[in-house]
Amino acid sequence: MSITLRELAAELQVQYSSVRRHVKTRNVFHFKSPQEQGWAWAVSDRAAALIRAHYADASTADELRDWLTVGQVAALMGLDRSILYRRRRQGRLNVRTRRAIGPGGSGNLLFHPDDVRRVMSARPVAPPSIPRGAYSVSMLADLLGLCRSTPRQWQRNGCPVAGRTQRGHVYFRLPEVLAWLEARPGRPFASDHERLTLACCIATLRAHLAQQQAA
């Protein structure tokens, strides 16, 4: 047996778009079901039971009036919404959340205000933009004549990052990058091109830092 998403949305008194989004983001198996006029998305009775349980835990917007929306939390923390969602999925945002059924049956994710304040008080205050003298990924790549993927790969390999802006963008200090490159052991199977690129980056950084000190 199955039930269409529109029938399920009407039963739960929520918007169809909310149920459709839940099915897509949670990878719930759904299929096209033939109807009198064309077809409609449907789920099995077992999947429908899980969706009903999801919305059974939701509260009305009035019950969670003091809780914060995604947009409010993102603005308070100085983050893009996509970064906020990613940190929540990765378990890096220790904040209680609830699903609220708003006007028209829309499902809104809300955050506990006390938890948000606790997280904000514990996190270091990040600068709104890249500090003077620091280099973003694109700035470092332009200085060294590299593609932007190379500094990102360096970061993944252990290159020290000086910090992050409020929007989550990393930035580097040139002396730290130079020291890391100079200390890197040569890969046994590195190509001549890779060894030449590394030597050129080290030479460029040394020359640039020497110019800064002389200025």
Short mmCIF file of C-alpha atoms in Angstrom, two decimals:
data_model
loop_
_atom_site.label_atom_id
_atom_site.label_comp_id
_atom_site.label_asym_id
_atom_site.label_seq_id
_atom_site.Cartn_x
_atom_site.Cartn_y
_atom_site.Cartn_z
CA MET A 1 0.00 0.00 0.00
CA SER A 2 1.06 3.56 -0.60
CA ILE A 3 -0.05 7.14 -0.10
CA THR A 4 0.71 10.19 -2.22
CA LEU A 5 2.68 13.07 -0.75
CA ARG A 6 -0.24 15.45 -1.30
CA GLU A 7 -2.57 13.15 0.63
CA LEU A 8 0.01 12.86 3.40
CA ALA A 9 0.49 16.64 3.52
CA ALA A 10 -3.26 17.16 3.80
CA GLU A 11 -3.46 14.58 6.60
CA LEU A 12 -0.64 16.25 8.54
CA GLN A 13 -1.96 19.75 7.76
CA VAL A 14 1.39 20.89 6.42
CA GLN A 15 2.44 22.27 3.07
CA TYR A 16 3.11 19.83 0.26
CA SER A 17 6.45 21.54 -0.37
CA SER A 18 7.49 20.84 3.22
CA VAL A 19 6.78 17.10 2.88
CA ARG A 20 8.43 17.00 -0.55
CA ARG A 21 11.55 18.72 0.82
CA HIS A 22 11.67 16.32 3.79
CA VAL A 23 11.50 13.31 1.46
CA LYS A 24 14.29 14.64 -0.76
CA THR A 25 16.67 15.77 2.00
CA ARG A 26 16.23 12.56 4.03
CA ASN A 27 16.55 10.34 0.95
CA VAL A 28 13.19 8.71 1.64
CA PHE A 29 12.34 6.34 -1.19
CA HIS A 30 9.46 7.75 -3.25
CA PHE A 31 8.04 6.83 -6.61
CA LYS A 32 5.61 7.94 -9.25
CA SER A 33 2.12 6.59 -8.63
CA PRO A 34 -0.44 6.54 -11.48
CA GLN A 35 -3.48 8.72 -10.80
CA GLU A 36 -6.68 9.48 -12.64
CA GLN A 37 -5.02 12.57 -14.07
CA GLY A 38 -1.36 11.80 -14.73
CA TRP A 39 0.80 10.70 -11.80
CA ALA A 40 1.86 11.85 -8.32
CA TRP A 41 4.79 11.27 -5.97
CA ALA A 42 3.99 8.61 -3.39
CA VAL A 43 5.65 6.69 -0.55
CA SER A 44 5.05 3.32 1.03
CA ASP A 45 3.04 2.96 4.23
CA ARG A 46 6.26 2.29 6.15
CA ALA A 47 7.88 5.47 4.85
CA ALA A 48 4.68 7.40 5.56
CA ALA A 49 4.81 6.23 9.18
CA LEU A 50 8.33 7.66 9.53
CA ILE A 51 7.20 10.97 8.04
CA ARG A 52 4.24 11.09 10.42
CA ALA A 53 6.61 10.49 13.35
CA HIS A 54 8.84 13.33 12.14
CA TYR A 55 5.98 15.82 12.10
CA ALA A 56 4.50 14.45 15.33
CA ASP A 57 7.54 15.89 17.16
CA ALA A 58 6.91 19.33 15.69
CA SER A 59 5.36 22.13 17.69
CA THR A 60 3.35 25.10 16.61
CA ALA A 61 5.13 28.37 15.97
CA ASP A 62 3.35 29.96 18.96
CA GLU A 63 4.76 27.32 21.33
CA LEU A 64 8.30 28.16 20.20
CA ARG A 65 7.86 31.90 19.93
CA ASP A 66 11.21 32.70 21.62
CA TRP A 67 13.24 30.24 19.56
CA LEU A 68 15.45 31.54 16.75
CA THR A 69 15.13 30.91 13.03
CA VAL A 70 17.98 29.77 10.79
CA GLY A 71 18.32 33.29 9.42
CA GLN A 72 18.54 34.84 12.89
CA VAL A 73 21.19 32.36 14.08
CA ALA A 74 23.22 32.79 10.89
CA ALA A 75 23.15 36.58 11.30
CA LEU A 76 24.15 36.39 14.98
CA MET A 77 27.06 34.06 14.23
CA GLY A 78 28.11 35.85 11.06
CA LEU A 79 27.77 32.70 8.96
CA ASP A 80 26.12 31.83 5.69
CA ARG A 81 23.07 29.62 6.08
CA SER A 82 24.75 26.86 4.09
CA ILE A 83 27.69 26.81 6.54
CA LEU A 84 25.28 26.73 9.49
CA TYR A 85 23.38 23.78 8.02
CA ARG A 86 26.66 21.97 7.25
CA ARG A 87 27.97 22.39 10.80
CA ARG A 88 24.67 21.09 12.17
CA ARG A 89 24.79 18.02 9.90
CA GLN A 90 28.42 17.38 10.94
CA GLY A 91 27.51 17.58 14.64
CA ARG A 92 29.70 20.66 15.17
CA LEU A 93 26.79 22.83 16.35
CA ASN A 94 25.71 21.67 19.80
CA VAL A 95 22.35 23.45 19.81
CA ARG A 96 18.90 22.01 20.46
CA THR A 97 16.56 22.36 17.50
CA ARG A 98 12.84 21.85 17.00
CA ARG A 99 10.63 21.72 13.97
CA ALA A 100 7.78 24.24 14.11
CA ILE A 101 4.66 24.19 11.98
CA GLY A 102 4.14 27.76 10.87
CA PRO A 103 1.26 29.51 9.07
CA GLY A 104 0.03 27.49 6.13
CA GLY A 105 1.72 24.35 7.40
CA SER A 106 5.31 25.25 6.55
CA GLY A 107 7.96 23.39 8.53
CA ASN A 108 10.55 25.74 10.05
CA LEU A 109 13.71 24.67 11.86
CA LEU A 110 14.18 26.67 15.08
CA PHE A 111 17.14 26.89 17.47
CA HIS A 112 17.09 27.17 21.27
CA PRO A 113 18.18 30.73 22.15
CA ASP A 114 20.06 29.74 25.32
CA ASP A 115 22.12 27.17 23.42
CA VAL A 116 22.93 29.71 20.72
CA ARG A 117 24.14 32.23 23.30
CA ARG A 118 26.26 29.53 24.98
CA VAL A 119 27.90 28.55 21.68
CA MET A 120 28.55 32.17 20.78
CA SER A 121 30.11 32.95 24.16
CA ALA A 122 32.46 29.97 23.85
CA ARG A 123 33.63 30.57 20.29
CA PRO A 124 36.45 33.00 19.56
CA VAL A 125 35.44 36.26 17.96
CA ALA A 126 36.37 35.99 14.29
CA PRO A 127 37.25 39.07 12.25
CA PRO A 128 34.59 40.22 9.79
CA SER A 129 37.13 40.18 6.96
CA ILE A 130 40.68 39.01 6.30
CA PRO A 131 43.10 40.91 8.59
CA ARG A 132 45.71 43.18 7.12
CA GLY A 133 48.83 41.28 6.16
CA ALA A 134 47.02 37.96 5.85
CA TYR A 135 46.27 36.16 2.62
CA SER A 136 43.11 34.43 1.50
CA VAL A 137 43.17 31.29 -0.64
CA SER A 138 42.78 33.32 -3.83
CA MET A 139 45.36 35.93 -2.77
CA LEU A 140 47.94 33.26 -1.95
CA ALA A 141 47.25 31.45 -5.21
CA ASP A 142 47.65 34.68 -7.22
CA LEU A 143 50.91 35.55 -5.43
CA LEU A 144 52.44 32.16 -6.21
CA GLY A 145 50.92 31.73 -9.66
CA LEU A 146 48.92 28.66 -8.65
CA CYS A 147 45.35 27.54 -9.07
CA ARG A 148 43.14 28.00 -6.00
CA SER A 149 42.89 24.28 -5.39
CA THR A 150 46.59 24.09 -4.46
CA PRO A 151 46.44 26.21 -1.24
CA ARG A 152 43.29 24.28 -0.26
CA GLN A 153 45.17 21.03 -0.77
CA TRP A 154 48.04 22.40 1.32
CA GLN A 155 45.55 23.16 4.07
CA ARG A 156 44.22 19.59 3.98
CA ASN A 157 47.81 18.33 4.13
CA GLY A 158 48.57 20.29 7.29
CA CYS A 159 49.56 23.79 6.21
CA PRO A 160 48.80 26.05 9.19
CA VAL A 161 45.79 28.35 8.85
CA ALA A 162 46.06 31.66 10.70
CA GLY A 163 42.31 31.89 11.26
CA ARG A 164 38.87 32.20 9.74
CA THR A 165 36.63 35.16 9.06
CA GLN A 166 33.09 35.37 10.39
CA ARG A 167 31.88 33.84 7.14
CA GLY A 168 34.21 30.87 7.54
CA HIS A 169 36.85 31.85 4.96
CA VAL A 170 40.36 30.76 5.93
CA TYR A 171 43.40 33.01 5.71
CA PHE A 172 47.14 32.41 5.90
CA ARG A 173 50.28 34.16 7.18
CA LEU A 174 53.14 34.02 4.69
CA PRO A 175 55.92 33.19 7.21
CA GLU A 176 53.91 30.19 8.44
CA VAL A 177 53.26 28.99 4.88
CA LEU A 178 56.95 29.36 4.01
CA ALA A 179 58.08 27.45 7.10
CA TRP A 180 55.63 24.66 6.32
CA LEU A 181 56.77 24.38 2.71
CA GLU A 182 60.43 24.37 3.70
CA ALA A 183 59.84 21.61 6.26
CA ARG A 184 57.87 19.38 3.90
CA PRO A 185 59.67 16.11 3.17
CA GLY A 186 59.97 15.42 -0.52
CA ARG A 187 57.62 12.77 -1.81
CA PRO A 188 59.56 9.77 -3.12
CA PHE A 189 57.62 9.70 -6.39
CA ALA A 190 57.18 13.46 -6.88
CA SER A 191 57.52 14.53 -10.50
CA ASP A 192 60.05 17.06 -11.71
CA HIS A 193 57.18 19.51 -12.22
CA GLU A 194 56.04 19.13 -8.60
CA ARG A 195 59.56 19.64 -7.27
CA LEU A 196 60.04 22.68 -9.50
CA THR A 197 56.69 24.17 -8.38
CA LEU A 198 57.61 23.72 -4.72
CA ALA A 199 61.02 25.34 -5.25
CA CYS A 200 59.44 28.28 -7.10
CA CYS A 201 56.87 28.81 -4.33
CA ILE A 202 59.57 28.84 -1.66
CA ALA A 203 61.71 31.26 -3.67
CA THR A 204 58.75 33.57 -4.31
CA LEU A 205 57.75 33.63 -0.65
CA ARG A 206 61.31 34.31 0.49
CA ALA A 207 61.66 37.19 -1.98
CA HIS A 208 58.26 38.65 -1.07
CA LEU A 209 58.95 38.53 2.66
CA ALA A 210 62.40 40.06 2.12
CA GLN A 211 60.80 42.96 0.25
CA GLN A 212 58.30 43.47 3.07
CA GLN A 213 61.08 43.58 5.65
CA ALA A 214 63.11 46.04 3.57
CA ALA A 215 60.15 48.38 3.03
#
